[in-house]
Coordinates of C-alpha atoms in Angstrom, one line a residue:
Chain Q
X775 CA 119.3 73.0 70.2
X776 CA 119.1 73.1 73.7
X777 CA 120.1 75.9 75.5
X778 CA 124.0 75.7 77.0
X779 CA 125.6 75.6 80.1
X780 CA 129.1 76.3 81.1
X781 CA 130.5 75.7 84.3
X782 CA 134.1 74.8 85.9
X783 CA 135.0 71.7 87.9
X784 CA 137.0 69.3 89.4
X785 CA 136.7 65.8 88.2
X786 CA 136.5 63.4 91.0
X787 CA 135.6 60.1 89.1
X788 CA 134.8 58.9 85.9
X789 CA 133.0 55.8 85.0
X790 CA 132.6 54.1 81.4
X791 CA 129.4 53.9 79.9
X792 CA 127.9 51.8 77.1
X793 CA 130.3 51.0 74.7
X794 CA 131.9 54.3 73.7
X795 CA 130.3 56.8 76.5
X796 CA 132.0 58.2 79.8
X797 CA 130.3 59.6 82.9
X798 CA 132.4 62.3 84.6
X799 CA 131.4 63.1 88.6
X800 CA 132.5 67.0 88.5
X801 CA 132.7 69.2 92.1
X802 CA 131.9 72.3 90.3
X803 CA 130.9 75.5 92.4
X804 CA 127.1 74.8 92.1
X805 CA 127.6 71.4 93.8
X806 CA 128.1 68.0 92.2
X807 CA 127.7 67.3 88.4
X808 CA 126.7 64.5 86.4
X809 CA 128.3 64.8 83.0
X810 CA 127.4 62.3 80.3
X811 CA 130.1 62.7 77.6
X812 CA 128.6 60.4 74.0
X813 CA 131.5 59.0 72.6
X814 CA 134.6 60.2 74.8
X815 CA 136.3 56.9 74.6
X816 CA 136.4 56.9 70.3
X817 CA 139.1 58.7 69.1
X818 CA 137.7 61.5 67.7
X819 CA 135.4 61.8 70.9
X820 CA 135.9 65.6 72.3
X821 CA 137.4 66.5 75.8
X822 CA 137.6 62.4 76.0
X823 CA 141.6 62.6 77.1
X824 CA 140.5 65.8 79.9
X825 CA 138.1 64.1 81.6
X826 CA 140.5 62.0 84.2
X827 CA 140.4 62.7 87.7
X828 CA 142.4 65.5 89.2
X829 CA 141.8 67.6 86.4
X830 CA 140.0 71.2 86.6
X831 CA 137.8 71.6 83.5
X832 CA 136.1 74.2 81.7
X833 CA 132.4 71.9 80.5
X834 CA 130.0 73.1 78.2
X835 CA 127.3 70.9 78.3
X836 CA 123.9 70.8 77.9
X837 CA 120.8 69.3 79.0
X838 CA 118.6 66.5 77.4
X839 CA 115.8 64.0 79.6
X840 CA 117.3 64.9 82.5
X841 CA 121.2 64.2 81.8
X842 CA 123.9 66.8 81.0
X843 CA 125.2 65.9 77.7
X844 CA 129.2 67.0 77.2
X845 CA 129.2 69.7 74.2
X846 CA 133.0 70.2 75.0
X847 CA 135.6 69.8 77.7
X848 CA 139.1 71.4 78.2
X849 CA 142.1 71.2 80.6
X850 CA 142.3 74.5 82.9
X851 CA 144.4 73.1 85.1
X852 CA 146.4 70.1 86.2
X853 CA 147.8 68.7 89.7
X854 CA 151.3 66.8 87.7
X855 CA 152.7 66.4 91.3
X856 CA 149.8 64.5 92.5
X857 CA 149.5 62.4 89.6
X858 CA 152.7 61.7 89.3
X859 CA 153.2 59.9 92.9
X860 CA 151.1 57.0 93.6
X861 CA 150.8 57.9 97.3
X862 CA 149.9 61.4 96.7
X863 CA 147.2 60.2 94.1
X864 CA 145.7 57.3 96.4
X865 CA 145.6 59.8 99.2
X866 CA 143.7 62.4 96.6
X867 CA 141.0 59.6 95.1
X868 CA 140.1 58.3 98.3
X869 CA 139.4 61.8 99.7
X870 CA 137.4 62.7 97.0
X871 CA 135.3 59.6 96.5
X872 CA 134.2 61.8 100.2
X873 CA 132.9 64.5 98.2
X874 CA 130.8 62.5 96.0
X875 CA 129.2 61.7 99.3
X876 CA 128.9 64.6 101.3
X877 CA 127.9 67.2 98.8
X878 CA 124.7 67.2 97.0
X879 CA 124.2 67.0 92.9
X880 CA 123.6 70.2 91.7
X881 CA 122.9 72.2 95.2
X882 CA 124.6 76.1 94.6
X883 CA 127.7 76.8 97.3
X884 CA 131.0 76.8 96.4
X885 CA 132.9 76.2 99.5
X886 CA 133.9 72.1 99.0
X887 CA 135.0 73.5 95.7
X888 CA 137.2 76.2 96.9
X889 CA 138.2 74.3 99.6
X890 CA 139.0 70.9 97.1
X891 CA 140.8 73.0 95.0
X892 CA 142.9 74.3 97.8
X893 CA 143.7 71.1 99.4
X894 CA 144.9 69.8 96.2
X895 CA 147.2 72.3 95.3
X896 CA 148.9 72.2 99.1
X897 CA 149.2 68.6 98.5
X898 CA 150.8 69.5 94.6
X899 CA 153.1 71.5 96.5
X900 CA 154.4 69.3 98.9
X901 CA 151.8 68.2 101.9
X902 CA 152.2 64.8 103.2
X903 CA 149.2 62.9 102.1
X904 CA 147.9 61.2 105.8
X905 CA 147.9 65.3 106.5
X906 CA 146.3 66.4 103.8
X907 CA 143.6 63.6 104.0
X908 CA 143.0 64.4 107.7
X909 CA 142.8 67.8 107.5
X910 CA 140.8 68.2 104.1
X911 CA 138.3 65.7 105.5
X912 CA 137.8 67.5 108.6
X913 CA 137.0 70.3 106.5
X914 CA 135.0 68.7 104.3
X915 CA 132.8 67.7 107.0
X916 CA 132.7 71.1 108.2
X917 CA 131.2 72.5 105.1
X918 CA 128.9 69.8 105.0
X919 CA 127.6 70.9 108.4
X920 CA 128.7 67.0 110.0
X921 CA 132.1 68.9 111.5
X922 CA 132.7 66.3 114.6
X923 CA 133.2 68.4 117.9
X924 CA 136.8 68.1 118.7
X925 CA 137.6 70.6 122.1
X926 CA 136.6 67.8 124.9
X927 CA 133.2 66.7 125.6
X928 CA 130.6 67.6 123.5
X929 CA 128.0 67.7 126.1
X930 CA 130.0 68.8 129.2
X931 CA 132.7 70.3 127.7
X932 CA 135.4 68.1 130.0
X933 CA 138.9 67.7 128.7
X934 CA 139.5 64.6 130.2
X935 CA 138.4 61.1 130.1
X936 CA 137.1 61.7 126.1
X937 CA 136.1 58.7 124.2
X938 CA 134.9 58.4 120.2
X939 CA 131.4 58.9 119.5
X940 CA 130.9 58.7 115.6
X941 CA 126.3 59.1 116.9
X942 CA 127.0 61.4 119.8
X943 CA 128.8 64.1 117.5
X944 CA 132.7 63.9 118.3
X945 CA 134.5 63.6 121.5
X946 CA 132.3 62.4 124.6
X947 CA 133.8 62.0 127.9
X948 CA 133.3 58.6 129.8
X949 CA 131.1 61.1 132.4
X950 CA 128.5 61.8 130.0
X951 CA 127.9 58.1 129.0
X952 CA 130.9 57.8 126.3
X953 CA 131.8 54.0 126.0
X954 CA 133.8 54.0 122.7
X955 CA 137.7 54.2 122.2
X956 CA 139.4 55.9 124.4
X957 CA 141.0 59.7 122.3
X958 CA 144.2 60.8 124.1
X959 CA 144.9 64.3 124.5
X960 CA 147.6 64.3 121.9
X961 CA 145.4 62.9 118.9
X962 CA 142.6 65.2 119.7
X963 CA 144.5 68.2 119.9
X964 CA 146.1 67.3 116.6
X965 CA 142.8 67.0 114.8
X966 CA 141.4 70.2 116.3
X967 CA 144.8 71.8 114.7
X968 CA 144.3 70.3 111.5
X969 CA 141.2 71.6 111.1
X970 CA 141.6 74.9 112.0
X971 CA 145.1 76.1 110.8
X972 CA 145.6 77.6 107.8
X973 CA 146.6 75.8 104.8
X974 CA 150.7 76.7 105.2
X975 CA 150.7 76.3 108.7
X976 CA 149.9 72.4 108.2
X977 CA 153.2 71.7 106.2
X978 CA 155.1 73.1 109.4
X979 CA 152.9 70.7 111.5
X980 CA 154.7 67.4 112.9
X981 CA 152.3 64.6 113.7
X982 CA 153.1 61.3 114.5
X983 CA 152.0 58.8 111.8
X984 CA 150.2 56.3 114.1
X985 CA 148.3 59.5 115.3
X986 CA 147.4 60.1 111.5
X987 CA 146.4 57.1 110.9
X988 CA 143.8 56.7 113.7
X989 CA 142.6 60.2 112.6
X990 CA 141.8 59.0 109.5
X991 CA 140.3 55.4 111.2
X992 CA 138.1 58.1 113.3
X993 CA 137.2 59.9 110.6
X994 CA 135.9 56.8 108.7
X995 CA 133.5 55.9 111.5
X996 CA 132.0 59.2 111.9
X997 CA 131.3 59.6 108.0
X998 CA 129.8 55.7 108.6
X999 CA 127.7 57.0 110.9
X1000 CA 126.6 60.6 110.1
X1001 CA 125.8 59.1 106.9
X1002 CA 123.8 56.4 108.4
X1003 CA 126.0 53.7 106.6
Chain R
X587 CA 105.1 37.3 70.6
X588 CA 105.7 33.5 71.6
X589 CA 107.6 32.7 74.3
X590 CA 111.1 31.0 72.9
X591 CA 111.0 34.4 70.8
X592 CA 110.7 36.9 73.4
X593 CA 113.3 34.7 75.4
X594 CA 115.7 35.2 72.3
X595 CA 115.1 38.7 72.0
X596 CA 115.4 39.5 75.7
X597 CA 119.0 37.5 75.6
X598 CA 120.1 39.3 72.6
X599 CA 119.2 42.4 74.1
X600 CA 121.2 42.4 76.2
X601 CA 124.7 42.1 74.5
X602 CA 126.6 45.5 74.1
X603 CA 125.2 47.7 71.1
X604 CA 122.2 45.4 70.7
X605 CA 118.9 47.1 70.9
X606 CA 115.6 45.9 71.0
X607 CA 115.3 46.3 67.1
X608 CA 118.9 45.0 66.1
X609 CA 117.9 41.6 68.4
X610 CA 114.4 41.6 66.3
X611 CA 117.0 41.6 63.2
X612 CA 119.1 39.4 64.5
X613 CA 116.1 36.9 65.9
X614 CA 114.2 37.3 62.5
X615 CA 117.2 36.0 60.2
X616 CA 118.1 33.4 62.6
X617 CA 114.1 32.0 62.0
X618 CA 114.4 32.9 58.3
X619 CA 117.9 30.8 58.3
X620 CA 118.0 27.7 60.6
X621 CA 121.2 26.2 59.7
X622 CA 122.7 29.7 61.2
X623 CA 120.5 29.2 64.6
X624 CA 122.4 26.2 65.2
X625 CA 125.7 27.0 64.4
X626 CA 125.7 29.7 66.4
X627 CA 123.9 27.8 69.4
X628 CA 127.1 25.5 69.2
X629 CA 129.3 28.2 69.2
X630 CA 127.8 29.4 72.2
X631 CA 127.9 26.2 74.3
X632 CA 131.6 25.9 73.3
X633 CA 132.1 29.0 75.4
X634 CA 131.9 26.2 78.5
X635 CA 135.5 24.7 77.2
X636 CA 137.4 28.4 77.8
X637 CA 138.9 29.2 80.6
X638 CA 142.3 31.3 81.4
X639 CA 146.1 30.7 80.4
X640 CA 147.4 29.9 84.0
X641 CA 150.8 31.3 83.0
X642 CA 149.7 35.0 81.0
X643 CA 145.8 35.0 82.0
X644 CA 144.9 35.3 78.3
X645 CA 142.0 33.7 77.1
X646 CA 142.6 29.8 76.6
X647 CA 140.4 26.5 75.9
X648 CA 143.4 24.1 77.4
X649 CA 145.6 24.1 79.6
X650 CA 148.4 27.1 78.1
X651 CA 147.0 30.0 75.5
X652 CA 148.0 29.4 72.0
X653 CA 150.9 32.4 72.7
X654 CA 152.3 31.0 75.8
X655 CA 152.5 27.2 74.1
X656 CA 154.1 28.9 70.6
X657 CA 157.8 28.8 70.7
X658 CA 158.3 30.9 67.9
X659 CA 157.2 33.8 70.6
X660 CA 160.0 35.8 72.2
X661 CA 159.8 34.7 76.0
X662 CA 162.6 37.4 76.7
X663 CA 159.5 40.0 76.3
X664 CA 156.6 40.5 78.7
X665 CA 153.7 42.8 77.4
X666 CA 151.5 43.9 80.0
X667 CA 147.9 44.3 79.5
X668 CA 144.6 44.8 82.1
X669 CA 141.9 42.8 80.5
X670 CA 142.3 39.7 77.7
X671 CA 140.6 41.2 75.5
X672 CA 143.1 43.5 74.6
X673 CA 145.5 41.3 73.5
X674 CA 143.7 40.9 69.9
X675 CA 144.3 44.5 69.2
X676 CA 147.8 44.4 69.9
X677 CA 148.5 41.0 68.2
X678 CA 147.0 42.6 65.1
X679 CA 149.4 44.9 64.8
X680 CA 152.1 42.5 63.8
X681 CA 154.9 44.1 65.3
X682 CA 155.0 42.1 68.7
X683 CA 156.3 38.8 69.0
X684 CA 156.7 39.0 72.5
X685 CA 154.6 37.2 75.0
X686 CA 151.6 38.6 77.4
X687 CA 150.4 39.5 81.3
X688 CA 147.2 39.8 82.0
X689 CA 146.6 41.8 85.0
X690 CA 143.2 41.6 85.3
X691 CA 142.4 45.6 85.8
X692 CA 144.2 48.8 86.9
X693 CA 145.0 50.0 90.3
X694 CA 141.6 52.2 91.6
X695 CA 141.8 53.7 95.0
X696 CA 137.8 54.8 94.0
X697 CA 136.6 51.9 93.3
X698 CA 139.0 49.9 96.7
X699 CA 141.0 48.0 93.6
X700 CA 144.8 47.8 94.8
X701 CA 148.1 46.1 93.5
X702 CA 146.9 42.9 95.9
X703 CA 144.2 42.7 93.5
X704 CA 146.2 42.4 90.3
X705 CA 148.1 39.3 89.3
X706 CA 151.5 41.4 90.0
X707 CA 152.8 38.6 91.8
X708 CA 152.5 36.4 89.2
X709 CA 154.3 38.8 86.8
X710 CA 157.3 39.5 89.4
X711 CA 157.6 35.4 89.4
X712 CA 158.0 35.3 85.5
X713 CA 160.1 38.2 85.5
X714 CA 162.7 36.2 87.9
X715 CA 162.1 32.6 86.2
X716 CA 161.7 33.1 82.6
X717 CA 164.7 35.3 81.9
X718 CA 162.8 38.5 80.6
X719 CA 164.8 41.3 80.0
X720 CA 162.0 43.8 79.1
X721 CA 159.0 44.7 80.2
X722 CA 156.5 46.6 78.2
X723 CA 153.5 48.6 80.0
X724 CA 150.4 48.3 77.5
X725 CA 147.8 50.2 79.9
X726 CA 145.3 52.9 79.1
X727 CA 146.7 56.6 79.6
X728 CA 144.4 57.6 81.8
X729 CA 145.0 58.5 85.5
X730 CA 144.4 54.6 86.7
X731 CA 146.4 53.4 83.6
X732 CA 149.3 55.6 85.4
X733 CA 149.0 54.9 88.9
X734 CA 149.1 51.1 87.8
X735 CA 152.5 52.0 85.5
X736 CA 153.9 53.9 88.4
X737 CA 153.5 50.6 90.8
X738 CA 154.5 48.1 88.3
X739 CA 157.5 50.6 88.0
X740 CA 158.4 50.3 91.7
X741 CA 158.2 46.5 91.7
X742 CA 159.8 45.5 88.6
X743 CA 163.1 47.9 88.5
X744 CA 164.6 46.1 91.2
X745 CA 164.4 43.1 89.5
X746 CA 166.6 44.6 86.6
X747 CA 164.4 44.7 83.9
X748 CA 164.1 47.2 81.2
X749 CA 160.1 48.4 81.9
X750 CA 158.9 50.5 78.8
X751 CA 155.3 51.7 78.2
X752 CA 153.4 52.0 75.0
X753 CA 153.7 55.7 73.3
X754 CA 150.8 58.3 73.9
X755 CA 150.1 60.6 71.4
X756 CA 148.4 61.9 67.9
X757 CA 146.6 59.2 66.6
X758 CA 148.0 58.4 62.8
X759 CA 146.2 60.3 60.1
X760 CA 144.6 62.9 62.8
X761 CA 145.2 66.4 62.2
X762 CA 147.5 68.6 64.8
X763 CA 144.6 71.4 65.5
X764 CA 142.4 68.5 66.7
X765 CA 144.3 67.0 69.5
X766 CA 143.8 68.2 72.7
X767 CA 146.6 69.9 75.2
X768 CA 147.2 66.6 77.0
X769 CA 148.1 64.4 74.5
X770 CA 149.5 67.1 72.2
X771 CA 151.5 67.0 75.8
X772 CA 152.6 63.9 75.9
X773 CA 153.4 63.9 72.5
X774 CA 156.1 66.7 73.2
X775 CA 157.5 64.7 76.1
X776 CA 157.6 61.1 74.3
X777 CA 158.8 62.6 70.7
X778 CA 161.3 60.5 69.2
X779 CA 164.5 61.7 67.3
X780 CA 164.8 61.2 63.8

C-alpha cells in the first residue's frame, strides 16, 4: 500500500470524471491539490457528498502514477451562509476559480489558504459580495507577488492624472506615458483601502457600487495581463 | 489488424466504460455474429431521426416527446430535470405521472454557465400557460444542483406555484453509520412525520 497523506483544504471546484470518478481542485496549505476520488459519484463512494465547493475537508489520500487517489474525505467545516444565497455563492466561485490560477499545484505556503479561509468566513458572516470579491482579490494578488500598485504612479509616484495599466504594474499617471482609462481619486483610494484594512474594518466600509464594479472590471484586466492571457 | 477492424475498435473505444479489450469483445462477436452487426448499424443511423421535444427538451424522434403528446400525463405537474437523460430514472420509478423540463444543465459561475443559459424562460412560459400548480425541483444535491434550485425558486414563486424539490437523504437499504454528516444532515432537516 502506498504510503498516506493527510492534509486539509478548501475545495474550490470539482469536475466529473469517467463514469463514476470525481476530481476535487483543493487550496490546501501546501498549495493547490489535485484529488482524484474513484467512484465518488456511486452511492457507496466515500467522502463523495463532501467534496462540493465551499467546503473545508480533512483528505487522506494517497499517491499512485502521479495522481492523488482519495482514501477518505470528511466535512470540517461548512460556509451555510454562503451556500445558501445565490449572490454570495457566485461572488465566492468566481473568486476562487482565481486561486486555481494564481497559486501553484503543490508549492508549500499557506498564506492564499489562510487568507481564503478568512475571506470566506467574513463573507459567511455578512460582507457584501462586490466587497468581498474586491478586496480578497487584491489580496490574492498580493500573496501571489502580482499586487497592482495602487498609491499614484508607479513610476513617479504622482497622485494626479493616474490612468490603468494592467502591463505597467497598477496606476500610471498620463506623465509617465499612461494612455489607458482614466482611475479617479475616489476608486483608487477605495481599492488601496480594501486591500489594506483589516478584515472587520471592510464591513464598516461604504463604497459606491459602480466603484465596485469597475474594481472588479480593473481587476480582471490586470489578472489578463499579469497572467499573460 | 485490418483497417475496417481497427476503425471499429477505435469507435468503440471510445464509448464510456469501453476499453480497448471490452471493444475487441465487442468487435469479435459482432464478426462472429453478422446479423447483430447490422442490426445494430441500423440502430445507429436511426440516431439521425432524434432530436429534442420543443415543449420539455426531452429526447424526441418527432415533433412532441412521447410524455408531452400522452394525455393520460398530469399537465398540472412540472418536474424539473438538467439533462434528458435523467428522465428514464425517474420514469422508472412509477410514482410520477407528471410531465418534464429539461433545463439543459445547472447554474456554474466556474464554469461562466448562468440562468440565461438554461431554458428558464421556457419553463416560466409553461408555468403561466399550462395551468401548473406545482413545480418539482429534480436536480443533483450538490452545490450547483442548489444554486440552480435557489434561482428557479426566485423566478417561479411569484408566479404562484407550489415549487418542491426531490428529498436528500439515506439511500434505502444503507446503513445509518455509513452516511456521511451532510446528508445524515439533510436527512434531519427534510424528515418527514409519521
Amino acid at each position: 500500500m502506498a504510503e498516506l497523506s493527510r492534509d486539509r483544504g478548501i475545495v474550490l471546484r470539482t469536475q466529473d470524471h469517467a463514469e463514476t470518478d470525481r476530481i476535487a481542485v483543493l487550496l490546501t496549505p501546501r498549495g493547490r491539490l489535485d484529488v482524484l476520488a474513484k467512484g465518488a459519484r456511486r452511492l457507496e463512494g466515500s467522502g463523495g457528498a463532501v467534496l462540493d465547493p465551499l467546503h473545508v475537508v480533512d483528505v487522506i489520500h494517497y499517491r499512485r502514477r502521479g495522481l492523488h487517489l482519495l482514501k477518505e474525505a470528511s466535512l470540517v467545516r461548512t460556509f451555510p451562509h454562503v451556500r445558501g444565497d445565490l449572490e454570495r455563492a457566485t461572488a465566492a466561485l468566481k473568486a476562487l476559480a482565481w486561486v486555481v490560477d494564481l497559486v501553484p499545484v503543490e508549492a508549500p505556503d499557506d498564506r492564499p489558504y489562510a487568507l481564503t479561509l478568512e475571506a470566506l468566513a467574513r463573507l459567511d458572516e455578512g460582507l457584501p459580495p462586490p466587497v468581498f470579491t474586491v478586496a480578497y482579490l487584491l489580496r490574492l494578488l498580493g500573496v501571489g507577488g502580482h499586487a497592482p500598485h495602487l498609491r499614484g504612479c508607479v513610476r513617479c509616484g504622482a497622485l494626479a492624472g493616474l490612468t490603468w495599466s494592467p502591463e505597467g504594474g497598477g496606476l500610471l499617471c498620463v506623465r509617465c506615458g499612461g494612455r489607458g482609462e482614466v482611475v479617479p481619486p475616489r476608486l483608487w483610494r477605495s481599492l488601496d483601502a480594501l486591500a489594506r484594512l483589516p478584515g472587520p474594518a471592510l464591513a464598516r466600509l461604504k463604497l459606491a457600487e459602480e466603484d465596485l464594479a469597475a474594481g472588479i472590471r480593473l481587476l480582471e484586466e490586470f489578472r489578463a495581463a499579469q497572467l499573460g492571457r | 489488424m485490418i483497417e475496417p477492424l481497427e476503425e471499429l475498435l477505435a469507435a468503440l473505444s471510445r464509448l464510456p466504460g469501453i476499453g480497448r479489450r471490452s471493444a475487441e469483445r465487442i468487435a469479435f462477436f459482432l464478426l462472429a455474429k453478422p446479423g447483430e452487426g447490422k442490426r445494430l448499424a441500423e440502430a445507429l443511423a436511426g440516431l439521425d431521426r432524434i432530436g429534442r421535444c420543443p415543449q420539455c427538451g426531452n429526447f424526441a424522434s418527432d415533433g412532441l416527446c412521447s410524455i408531452c403528446r400522452d394525455p393520460k400525463r398530469d399537465g398540472t405537474v412540472i418536474c424539473v430535470v438538467a439533462r434528458p437523460w435523467e428522465i428514464p430514472h425517474l420514469e422508472r420509478t412509477g410514482e410520477y405521472r407528471g410531465r418534464y423540463h429539461v433545463l439543459g444543465g445547472l447554474i456554474s459561475p466556474t464554469k461562466n454557465v448562468g440562468a440565461e443559459d438554461l431554458a428558464v424562460a421556457g419553463l416560466v412560459e409553461r408555468v403561466k400557460a399550462e395551468g401548473v400548480r406545482e413545480v418539482i425541483l429534480a436536480l443533483e444535491p450538490k452545490l450547483e444542483g442548489d444554486l440552480t434550485a435557489m434561482h428557479l425558486l426566485r423566478v417561479l414563486k411569484p408566479l404562484g406555484v407550489a415549487v418542491s424539490q426531490l428529498a436528500h437523504g439515506i439511500p434505502v437499504g444503507r446503513d445509518l453509520e455509513s452516511a456521511d454528516e451532510l446528508t445524515l444532515g439533510r436527512a434531519l432537516k427534510g424528515r418527514t412525520p409519521l
